[in-house]
mmCIF file of C-alpha atoms in Angstrom:
data_model
loop_
_atom_site.group_PDB
_atom_site.id
_atom_site.type_symbol
_atom_site.label_atom_id
_atom_site.label_comp_id
_atom_site.label_asym_id
_atom_site.label_seq_id
_atom_site.Cartn_x
_atom_site.Cartn_y
_atom_site.Cartn_z
ATOM 1 C CA MET A 1 187.144 145.338 116.176
ATOM 2 C CA ILE A 2 186.464 141.750 117.139
ATOM 3 C CA ALA A 3 186.296 139.138 114.400
ATOM 4 C CA LYS A 4 182.690 138.366 113.542
ATOM 5 C CA ARG A 5 181.161 134.915 113.489
ATOM 6 C CA SER A 6 178.660 133.551 111.034
ATOM 7 C CA PHE A 7 175.115 133.794 112.456
ATOM 8 C CA PRO A 8 172.334 131.344 111.497
ATOM 9 C CA LEU A 9 169.854 132.759 108.995
ATOM 10 C CA SER A 10 167.008 131.112 110.937
ATOM 11 C CA ARG A 11 167.773 133.452 113.854
ATOM 12 C CA VAL A 12 168.019 136.748 111.943
ATOM 13 C CA HIS A 13 164.508 137.751 113.051
ATOM 14 C CA ARG A 14 165.865 137.960 116.603
ATOM 15 C CA LEU A 15 168.156 140.795 115.537
ATOM 16 C CA LEU A 16 165.557 142.914 113.757
ATOM 17 C CA GLU A 17 162.100 142.469 115.208
ATOM 18 C CA SER A 18 162.776 144.678 118.227
ATOM 19 C CA GLY A 19 162.961 147.595 115.759
ATOM 20 C CA PRO A 20 166.540 148.895 116.042
ATOM 21 C CA VAL A 21 167.965 151.786 114.048
ATOM 22 C CA VAL A 22 170.174 150.266 111.343
ATOM 23 C CA LEU A 23 172.831 151.494 108.945
ATOM 24 C CA VAL A 24 172.245 150.463 105.332
ATOM 25 C CA THR A 25 175.387 150.196 103.232
ATOM 26 C CA THR A 26 175.517 150.154 99.455
ATOM 27 C CA ALA A 27 178.196 150.548 96.779
ATOM 28 C CA ARG A 28 178.296 151.568 93.131
ATOM 29 C CA LYS A 29 181.197 152.359 90.827
ATOM 30 C CA GLY A 30 183.701 151.894 93.635
ATOM 31 C CA LYS A 31 181.952 154.340 95.963
ATOM 32 C CA ALA A 32 180.384 153.078 99.179
ATOM 33 C CA ASN A 33 177.539 154.786 101.011
ATOM 34 C CA VAL A 34 175.819 154.519 104.399
ATOM 35 C CA MET A 35 172.328 155.631 105.368
ATOM 36 C CA THR A 36 170.456 155.464 108.656
ATOM 37 C CA MET A 37 167.094 153.665 108.630
ATOM 38 C CA SER A 38 164.328 152.935 111.123
ATOM 39 C CA TRP A 39 161.511 151.890 108.824
ATOM 40 C CA HIS A 40 161.937 148.141 108.392
ATOM 41 C CA THR A 41 160.132 144.952 109.351
ATOM 42 C CA MET A 42 160.672 141.231 109.184
ATOM 43 C CA ILE A 43 158.500 139.651 106.463
ATOM 44 C CA ASP A 44 159.434 135.982 106.816
ATOM 45 C CA PHE A 45 161.616 133.764 109.006
ATOM 46 C CA GLU A 46 163.579 131.559 106.578
ATOM 47 C CA PRO A 47 164.902 132.505 104.243
ATOM 48 C CA PRO A 48 164.780 135.737 106.203
ATOM 49 C CA LEU A 49 162.921 138.420 104.284
ATOM 50 C CA VAL A 50 162.990 142.045 105.405
ATOM 51 C CA GLY A 51 160.840 144.906 104.154
ATOM 52 C CA CYS A 52 162.531 148.288 104.245
ATOM 53 C CA VAL A 53 161.475 151.781 103.259
ATOM 54 C CA VAL A 54 164.122 153.959 101.605
ATOM 55 C CA SER A 55 162.912 157.393 100.534
ATOM 56 C CA ASP A 56 163.344 158.130 96.852
ATOM 57 C CA ARG A 57 164.968 161.402 97.938
ATOM 58 C CA ASN A 58 167.855 159.417 99.431
ATOM 59 C CA HIS A 59 171.016 158.663 97.457
ATOM 60 C CA THR A 60 170.648 155.020 98.529
ATOM 61 C CA PHE A 61 167.333 154.600 96.675
ATOM 62 C CA GLY A 62 168.920 154.752 93.220
ATOM 63 C CA ILE A 63 171.872 152.581 94.195
ATOM 64 C CA LEU A 64 169.576 149.953 95.666
ATOM 65 C CA LYS A 65 167.450 149.860 92.512
ATOM 66 C CA ALA A 66 170.518 149.601 90.286
ATOM 67 C CA THR A 67 172.680 147.147 92.231
ATOM 68 C CA ARG A 68 169.940 145.207 94.085
ATOM 69 C CA GLU A 69 172.291 144.648 97.022
ATOM 70 C CA CYS A 70 172.884 146.179 100.440
ATOM 71 C CA ALA A 71 173.944 145.331 103.959
ATOM 72 C CA ILE A 72 171.942 146.021 107.091
ATOM 73 C CA ASN A 73 174.357 146.861 109.901
ATOM 74 C CA ILE A 74 173.097 147.137 113.482
ATOM 75 C CA PRO A 75 174.776 149.763 115.659
ATOM 76 C CA THR A 76 174.652 150.086 119.448
ATOM 77 C CA VAL A 77 174.462 153.249 121.539
ATOM 78 C CA GLU A 78 178.231 153.785 121.291
ATOM 79 C CA LEU A 79 177.642 154.621 117.589
ATOM 80 C CA ALA A 80 174.732 157.028 118.170
ATOM 81 C CA ALA A 81 176.609 160.111 116.943
ATOM 82 C CA GLN A 82 177.703 158.312 113.777
ATOM 83 C CA ALA A 83 174.173 157.034 113.127
ATOM 84 C CA VAL A 84 172.722 160.544 113.408
ATOM 85 C CA GLY A 85 175.579 161.942 111.327
ATOM 86 C CA CYS A 86 174.864 159.451 108.541
ATOM 87 C CA GLY A 87 171.193 160.482 108.703
ATOM 88 C CA ASN A 88 171.979 164.211 108.440
ATOM 89 C CA THR A 89 174.249 164.012 105.386
ATOM 90 C CA SER A 90 173.942 162.771 101.810
ATOM 91 C CA GLY A 91 176.227 160.316 100.077
ATOM 92 C CA ARG A 92 175.943 162.519 97.003
ATOM 93 C CA ARG A 93 178.316 164.947 98.683
ATOM 94 C CA VAL A 94 180.006 163.136 101.574
ATOM 95 C CA ASP A 95 182.097 159.956 101.891
ATOM 96 C CA LYS A 96 180.387 158.926 105.104
ATOM 97 C CA PHE A 97 182.714 156.048 105.974
ATOM 98 C CA ARG A 98 185.548 158.576 106.042
ATOM 99 C CA ALA A 99 183.571 161.470 107.546
ATOM 100 C CA PHE A 100 182.325 159.415 110.494
ATOM 101 C CA GLY A 101 185.332 157.153 111.006
ATOM 102 C CA LEU A 102 183.531 153.953 110.057
ATOM 103 C CA THR A 103 185.511 150.925 108.844
ATOM 104 C CA PRO A 104 184.405 149.275 105.595
ATOM 105 C CA VAL A 105 184.783 145.498 105.795
ATOM 106 C CA ALA A 106 184.445 143.290 102.712
ATOM 107 C CA ALA A 107 181.257 141.228 102.588
ATOM 108 C CA SER A 108 181.182 137.623 101.406
ATOM 109 C CA ARG A 109 178.110 137.575 99.143
ATOM 110 C CA ILE A 110 177.570 141.197 98.062
ATOM 111 C CA GLY A 111 179.613 144.078 96.712
ATOM 112 C CA ALA A 112 178.612 146.587 99.405
ATOM 113 C CA PRO A 113 180.910 146.816 102.427
ATOM 114 C CA LEU A 114 179.869 146.017 105.994
ATOM 115 C CA VAL A 115 180.310 148.492 108.846
ATOM 116 C CA GLY A 116 183.022 146.955 111.018
ATOM 117 C CA GLU A 117 181.959 148.795 114.187
ATOM 118 C CA CYS A 118 178.409 147.410 114.137
ATOM 119 C CA TYR A 119 177.785 144.352 116.319
ATOM 120 C CA ALA A 120 175.809 142.544 113.573
ATOM 121 C CA ASN A 121 175.833 142.675 109.770
ATOM 122 C CA LEU A 122 173.287 141.222 107.357
ATOM 123 C CA GLU A 123 174.217 140.807 103.690
ATOM 124 C CA CYS A 124 171.073 141.305 101.590
ATOM 125 C CA LYS A 125 169.796 140.984 98.023
ATOM 126 C CA VAL A 126 166.761 142.887 96.771
ATOM 127 C CA VAL A 127 164.282 140.162 95.803
ATOM 128 C CA ASP A 128 161.289 142.389 95.048
ATOM 129 C CA ALA A 129 161.342 146.073 94.090
ATOM 130 C CA ARG A 130 157.780 146.217 92.723
ATOM 131 C CA MET A 131 156.572 148.277 95.709
ATOM 132 C CA ALA A 132 159.454 150.763 95.391
ATOM 133 C CA ALA A 133 157.621 153.078 93.003
ATOM 134 C CA ARG A 134 154.513 153.420 95.140
ATOM 135 C CA TYR A 135 155.782 152.968 98.716
ATOM 136 C CA ASN A 136 159.600 153.211 98.543
ATOM 137 C CA LEU A 137 159.414 149.657 99.869
ATOM 138 C CA PHE A 138 162.022 147.029 98.997
ATOM 139 C CA ILE A 139 161.842 143.345 99.936
ATOM 140 C CA LEU A 140 165.296 142.072 100.887
ATOM 141 C CA GLU A 141 166.484 138.526 101.438
ATOM 142 C CA VAL A 142 169.246 138.137 103.988
ATOM 143 C CA VAL A 143 171.776 135.804 102.358
ATOM 144 C CA LYS A 144 174.522 135.879 105.014
ATOM 145 C CA ALA A 145 174.624 137.122 108.602
ATOM 146 C CA TRP A 146 177.507 137.965 110.931
ATOM 147 C CA ILE A 147 177.660 138.758 114.625
ATOM 148 C CA ASP A 148 180.210 139.856 117.202
ATOM 149 C CA PRO A 149 179.973 136.923 119.651
ATOM 150 C CA SER A 150 181.303 139.021 122.538
ATOM 151 C CA ARG A 151 178.202 141.272 122.612
ATOM 152 C CA LYS A 152 175.697 139.519 124.835
ATOM 153 C CA ARG A 153 173.320 142.412 125.521
ATOM 154 C CA PRO A 154 173.709 144.891 122.668
ATOM 155 C CA ARG A 155 172.257 148.273 123.651
ATOM 156 C CA THR A 156 170.524 149.029 120.363
ATOM 157 C CA LEU A 157 169.041 152.409 119.395
ATOM 158 C CA HIS A 158 165.331 152.888 118.649
ATOM 159 C CA HIS A 159 164.221 156.155 117.054
ATOM 160 C CA LEU A 160 161.410 158.080 118.744
ATOM 161 C CA GLY A 161 161.544 160.954 116.226
ATOM 162 C CA SER A 162 163.454 164.234 115.791
ATOM 163 C CA GLY A 163 166.759 162.857 117.027
ATOM 164 C CA GLU A 164 165.356 161.347 120.207
ATOM 165 C CA PHE A 165 166.295 157.701 120.705
ATOM 166 C CA MET A 166 165.268 155.055 123.176
ATOM 167 C CA VAL A 167 168.201 152.887 124.218
ATOM 168 C CA ALA A 168 167.463 149.195 124.762
ATOM 169 C CA GLY A 169 166.790 148.519 128.439
ATOM 170 C CA GLY A 170 166.546 145.270 130.381
ATOM 171 C CA THR A 171 164.981 142.050 129.182
ATOM 172 C CA ILE A 172 162.153 139.903 130.492
ATOM 173 C CA ARG A 173 161.150 136.381 129.505
ATOM 174 C CA LEU A 174 157.651 134.932 129.409
ATOM 175 C CA PRO A 175 156.472 131.493 128.323
ATOM 176 C CA SER A 176 155.699 131.934 124.626
ATOM 177 C CA ARG A 177 154.878 129.468 121.868
ATOM 178 C CA LYS A 178 156.151 131.886 119.232
ATOM 179 C CA LYS A 179 159.543 131.893 117.488
ATOM 180 C CA MET B 1 141.709 153.796 132.732
ATOM 181 C CA ILE B 2 142.479 157.426 131.987
ATOM 182 C CA ALA B 3 140.474 159.132 129.254
ATOM 183 C CA LYS B 4 142.460 159.242 126.044
ATOM 184 C CA ARG B 5 143.191 162.369 124.055
ATOM 185 C CA SER B 6 143.250 162.716 120.299
ATOM 186 C CA PHE B 7 146.828 162.480 118.990
ATOM 187 C CA PRO B 8 147.963 164.272 115.794
ATOM 188 C CA LEU B 9 148.279 161.953 112.785
ATOM 189 C CA SER B 10 151.494 163.754 111.775
ATOM 190 C CA ARG B 11 153.121 162.393 114.950
ATOM 191 C CA VAL B 12 152.020 158.761 114.691
ATOM 192 C CA HIS B 13 155.459 157.712 113.389
ATOM 193 C CA ARG B 14 156.854 158.642 116.817
ATOM 194 C CA LEU B 15 154.761 155.879 118.386
ATOM 195 C CA LEU B 16 155.716 153.082 115.998
ATOM 196 C CA GLU B 17 159.178 153.543 114.563
ATOM 197 C CA SER B 18 160.934 152.338 117.714
ATOM 198 C CA GLY B 19 159.470 148.900 116.931
ATOM 199 C CA PRO B 20 157.167 148.107 119.880
ATOM 200 C CA VAL B 21 155.096 144.960 120.232
ATOM 201 C CA VAL B 22 151.502 145.912 119.428
ATOM 202 C CA LEU B 23 148.067 144.365 119.881
ATOM 203 C CA VAL B 24 145.971 144.294 116.711
ATOM 204 C CA THR B 25 142.212 144.312 117.297
ATOM 205 C CA THR B 26 139.594 143.336 114.750
ATOM 206 C CA ALA B 27 135.872 142.512 114.809
ATOM 207 C CA ARG B 28 133.476 140.548 112.628
ATOM 208 C CA LYS B 29 129.880 139.479 113.192
ATOM 209 C CA GLY B 30 129.880 140.961 116.671
ATOM 210 C CA LYS B 31 132.998 139.060 117.801
ATOM 211 C CA ALA B 32 136.150 140.987 118.613
ATOM 212 C CA ASN B 33 139.657 139.561 118.448
ATOM 213 C CA VAL B 34 143.163 140.552 119.576
ATOM 214 C CA MET B 35 146.503 139.390 118.207
ATOM 215 C CA THR B 36 150.057 140.240 119.183
ATOM 216 C CA MET B 37 152.315 141.581 116.432
ATOM 217 C CA SER B 38 155.932 142.668 116.110
ATOM 218 C CA TRP B 39 156.348 142.719 112.351
ATOM 219 C CA HIS B 40 155.353 146.237 111.308
ATOM 220 C CA THR B 41 156.977 149.351 109.877
ATOM 221 C CA MET B 42 156.069 152.932 109.118
ATOM 222 C CA ILE B 43 155.673 153.443 105.350
ATOM 223 C CA ASP B 44 154.839 157.163 105.205
ATOM 224 C CA PHE B 45 154.448 160.111 107.577
ATOM 225 C CA GLU B 46 151.142 161.769 106.601
ATOM 226 C CA PRO B 47 148.702 160.362 106.117
ATOM 227 C CA PRO B 48 150.457 157.801 108.294
ATOM 228 C CA LEU B 49 150.836 154.505 106.455
ATOM 229 C CA VAL B 50 151.928 151.358 108.273
ATOM 230 C CA GLY B 51 152.985 148.053 106.747
ATOM 231 C CA CYS B 52 152.157 145.034 108.884
ATOM 232 C CA VAL B 53 152.656 141.306 108.447
ATOM 233 C CA VAL B 54 149.835 139.061 109.676
ATOM 234 C CA SER B 55 150.371 135.359 109.058
ATOM 235 C CA ASP B 56 147.674 133.688 107.002
ATOM 236 C CA ARG B 57 147.571 131.032 109.742
ATOM 237 C CA ASN B 58 146.224 133.655 112.157
ATOM 238 C CA HIS B 59 142.498 134.172 112.695
ATOM 239 C CA THR B 60 143.078 137.915 112.205
ATOM 240 C CA PHE B 61 144.238 137.440 108.584
ATOM 241 C CA GLY B 62 140.778 136.522 107.304
ATOM 242 C CA ILE B 63 139.010 139.182 109.357
ATOM 243 C CA LEU B 64 141.394 141.849 108.115
ATOM 244 C CA LYS B 65 140.845 140.833 104.492
ATOM 245 C CA ALA B 66 137.065 140.817 104.929
ATOM 246 C CA THR B 67 136.521 143.934 107.048
ATOM 247 C CA ARG B 68 139.569 145.985 105.959
ATOM 248 C CA GLU B 69 139.749 147.575 109.407
ATOM 249 C CA CYS B 70 141.763 147.114 112.581
ATOM 250 C CA ALA B 71 143.258 149.005 115.489
ATOM 251 C CA ILE B 72 146.894 148.988 116.509
ATOM 252 C CA ASN B 73 147.086 149.216 120.299
ATOM 253 C CA ILE B 74 150.434 149.797 122.004
ATOM 254 C CA PRO B 75 150.951 148.080 125.362
ATOM 255 C CA THR B 76 153.602 148.777 127.972
ATOM 256 C CA VAL B 77 155.476 146.317 130.162
ATOM 257 C CA GLU B 78 152.584 146.143 132.660
ATOM 258 C CA LEU B 79 150.652 144.274 129.936
ATOM 259 C CA ALA B 80 153.439 141.806 129.057
ATOM 260 C CA ALA B 81 151.570 138.738 130.307
ATOM 261 C CA GLN B 82 148.457 139.711 128.351
ATOM 262 C CA ALA B 83 150.492 140.368 125.190
ATOM 263 C CA VAL B 84 152.111 136.936 125.380
ATOM 264 C CA GLY B 85 148.776 135.335 126.226
ATOM 265 C CA CYS B 86 147.170 136.878 123.141
ATOM 266 C CA GLY B 87 150.086 135.528 121.088
ATOM 267 C CA ASN B 88 149.724 132.005 122.471
ATOM 268 C CA THR B 89 145.995 131.593 121.817
ATOM 269 C CA SER B 90 143.712 131.774 118.797
ATOM 270 C CA GLY B 91 140.579 133.895 118.463
ATOM 271 C CA ARG B 92 138.989 130.906 116.740
ATOM 272 C CA ARG B 93 138.626 129.292 120.158
ATOM 273 C CA VAL B 94 139.117 132.011 122.784
ATOM 274 C CA ASP B 95 137.446 135.364 123.519
ATOM 275 C CA LYS B 96 140.746 137.035 124.311
ATOM 276 C CA PHE B 97 139.309 140.286 125.678
ATOM 277 C CA ARG B 98 137.543 138.192 128.325
ATOM 278 C CA ALA B 99 140.309 135.627 128.842
ATOM 279 C CA PHE B 100 142.977 138.267 129.481
ATOM 280 C CA GLY B 101 140.855 140.892 131.219
ATOM 281 C CA LEU B 102 141.214 143.490 128.476
ATOM 282 C CA THR B 103 138.618 146.249 128.135
ATOM 283 C CA PRO B 104 137.077 146.819 124.687
ATOM 284 C CA VAL B 105 136.521 150.534 124.050
ATOM 285 C CA ALA B 106 134.468 151.747 121.092
ATOM 286 C CA ALA B 107 136.504 153.341 118.313
ATOM 287 C CA SER B 108 135.386 156.453 116.445
ATOM 288 C CA ARG B 109 136.108 155.546 112.817
ATOM 289 C CA ILE B 110 136.175 151.738 112.705
ATOM 290 C CA GLY B 111 134.078 148.832 113.930
ATOM 291 C CA ALA B 112 136.891 147.064 115.810
ATOM 292 C CA PRO B 113 137.261 147.934 119.503
ATOM 293 C CA LEU B 114 140.337 149.556 121.044
ATOM 294 C CA VAL B 115 142.177 148.020 123.999
ATOM 295 C CA GLY B 116 141.474 150.388 126.882
ATOM 296 C CA GLU B 117 144.552 149.367 128.876
ATOM 297 C CA CYS B 118 146.999 150.289 126.082
ATOM 298 C CA TYR B 119 148.587 153.762 126.339
ATOM 299 C CA ALA B 120 148.012 154.515 122.622
ATOM 300 C CA ASN B 121 145.455 153.330 120.036
ATOM 301 C CA LEU B 122 145.548 153.785 116.278
ATOM 302 C CA GLU B 123 142.375 153.278 114.243
ATOM 303 C CA CYS B 124 143.346 151.892 110.824
ATOM 304 C CA LYS B 125 141.856 151.098 107.419
ATOM 305 C CA VAL B 126 143.461 148.594 105.054
ATOM 306 C CA VAL B 127 144.349 150.660 101.980
ATOM 307 C CA ASP B 128 146.287 147.999 100.063
ATOM 308 C CA ALA B 129 145.998 144.220 100.453
ATOM 309 C CA ARG B 130 147.718 143.316 97.171
ATOM 310 C CA MET B 131 150.827 142.042 98.991
ATOM 311 C CA ALA B 132 148.764 139.904 101.381
ATOM 312 C CA ALA B 133 148.769 136.836 99.147
ATOM 313 C CA ARG B 134 152.533 136.748 98.633
ATOM 314 C CA TYR B 135 153.930 138.310 101.828
ATOM 315 C CA ASN B 136 151.020 138.430 104.326
ATOM 316 C CA LEU B 137 151.676 142.178 104.141
ATOM 317 C CA PHE B 138 148.891 144.732 104.571
ATOM 318 C CA ILE B 139 149.247 148.486 104.076
ATOM 319 C CA LEU B 140 147.198 150.344 106.695
ATOM 320 C CA GLU B 141 146.314 154.007 106.895
ATOM 321 C CA VAL B 142 145.942 155.381 110.404
ATOM 322 C CA VAL B 143 142.742 157.439 110.327
ATOM 323 C CA LYS B 144 142.508 158.385 114.008
ATOM 324 C CA ALA B 145 144.968 158.206 116.902
ATOM 325 C CA TRP B 146 144.491 158.338 120.679
ATOM 326 C CA ILE B 147 146.941 158.624 123.553
ATOM 327 C CA ASP B 148 146.903 158.554 127.339
ATOM 328 C CA PRO B 149 148.393 161.992 128.066
ATOM 329 C CA SER B 150 149.566 160.937 131.524
ATOM 330 C CA ARG B 151 152.135 158.455 130.123
ATOM 331 C CA LYS B 152 155.297 160.456 129.528
ATOM 332 C CA ARG B 153 157.795 157.619 129.203
ATOM 333 C CA PRO B 154 155.899 154.530 128.142
ATOM 334 C CA ARG B 155 157.977 151.408 128.772
ATOM 335 C CA THR B 156 157.141 149.608 125.561
ATOM 336 C CA LEU B 157 157.943 145.950 124.828
ATOM 337 C CA HIS B 158 160.230 144.880 121.962
ATOM 338 C CA HIS B 159 160.329 141.199 121.009
ATOM 339 C CA LEU B 160 163.721 139.511 120.836
ATOM 340 C CA GLY B 161 162.270 136.102 119.958
ATOM 341 C CA SER B 162 160.923 133.059 121.843
ATOM 342 C CA GLY B 163 159.162 135.078 124.523
ATOM 343 C CA GLU B 164 162.176 137.233 125.389
ATOM 344 C CA PHE B 165 161.413 140.945 125.340
ATOM 345 C CA MET B 166 163.538 144.045 125.635
ATOM 346 C CA VAL B 167 161.843 146.720 127.730
ATOM 347 C CA ALA B 168 162.351 150.318 126.600
ATOM 348 C CA GLY B 169 165.237 151.898 128.509
ATOM 349 C CA GLY B 170 166.358 155.507 128.795
ATOM 350 C CA THR B 171 166.354 158.091 126.027
ATOM 351 C CA ILE B 172 169.083 160.199 124.456
ATOM 352 C CA ARG B 173 168.772 163.186 122.147
ATOM 353 C CA LEU B 174 171.123 164.141 119.334
ATOM 354 C CA PRO B 175 170.890 167.017 116.858
ATOM 355 C CA SER B 176 169.032 165.487 113.916
ATOM 356 C CA ARG B 177 167.508 166.990 110.787
ATOM 357 C CA LYS B 178 165.081 164.108 110.484
ATOM 358 C CA LYS B 179 161.433 163.985 111.538
#
C-alpha cells in the first residue's frame, strides 16, 4: 500500500458525487466492522456533509448510533470481490477485515479504522441522526480525507443491483459553471 | 423517440443507485423547468423513496416546495451538452426545454412533464420536505416509472466535479445476496 496524502475537504464532493460503492468502517469495544454501501449522497460542499442510508438490520446501524463515527472508504474494481463479500456477511458473526484480507489503518480523528487498500478514505462524524428512526438516514460530516496520490483514474464500482456493477469508464469534460 | 414502457417500481433502485446525473423537471403556472442534479440517493426499495438535494438558490427549490411534484429523468452521454446547459442556466430566465431542444412529454401521475429524450423517467411526489429548510433535502416517492426498452446498456453520466463526467463503462457480475 502506498502512503496516503491529506486531501482537501473542499474537494471531497468530487470523490462521492459520481455514486461509487463504498465500504463503511466502524469500531466498538475493540472490534472493527466493514459494510458495503451504495445509498449515499453529498448534502453540502464545505464542511462536506454526506447523507447515507444504513439499514437497521445491519450490524453497522447500532454501532453508528452508539459511537457516532465511521469512515467511508472508496474501493476500485480490484476490490470488487471483497466489496461483495463484505455485503454478503454480517459483522455480528465475521471479522471481515480478517476474512477478506483487508488492512485496518489507524485514522487520525476517529476510532474506526480505515481500509488501507481503498484509494480514498473519509473520516466522518455523525452530525445528525434524527432521520435514522424513520429513514435509516444519517448525516455525516467528513472531518479528514485521505487519498492515494498515485491513482489518477480510479476505476470505481457502481451498483446496478443484484451483484451487477458498472465499472467507471472514460471521462469527458464540458464547460460548466458548477463546482 | 421510442415509446416508453412502464417499469416496475420494485426495480427503480437499479436505475438510481449507480449515481447517475439526472434531470429534474417541474412545472408551475403552465411553465415547465429542468435542472441538472447529482446529489441524490435511494432511501427505500418499495415504495421507492429517493432523497435529493436541491439548493435553495435554484429556481426548482421553490417550485418543488409549492407543487410537491417532479420527475427524475435519466440522460445518457448523448445528452451531455444538454445536461450541462441545464446546469448552467436558470429557469427564472430561460425556457430550458426550448433552449436545449428537449421534448416535454405528458406524465401520467404528475403535472410536470417528462424529458422525452431521456432513457428512463420517474414520476415523483414529495412525501417529506421537513429537511428542506436545514439541508435542502427532499424525500420523494416514485409513483410511476417509464423506460425505453431498446436501451440495454445505457451509458449514464456521473459527475466528477467542475464539468468533468465519468461515462458508465463495462459491467461485472459477482454472486451477491443483495437486491
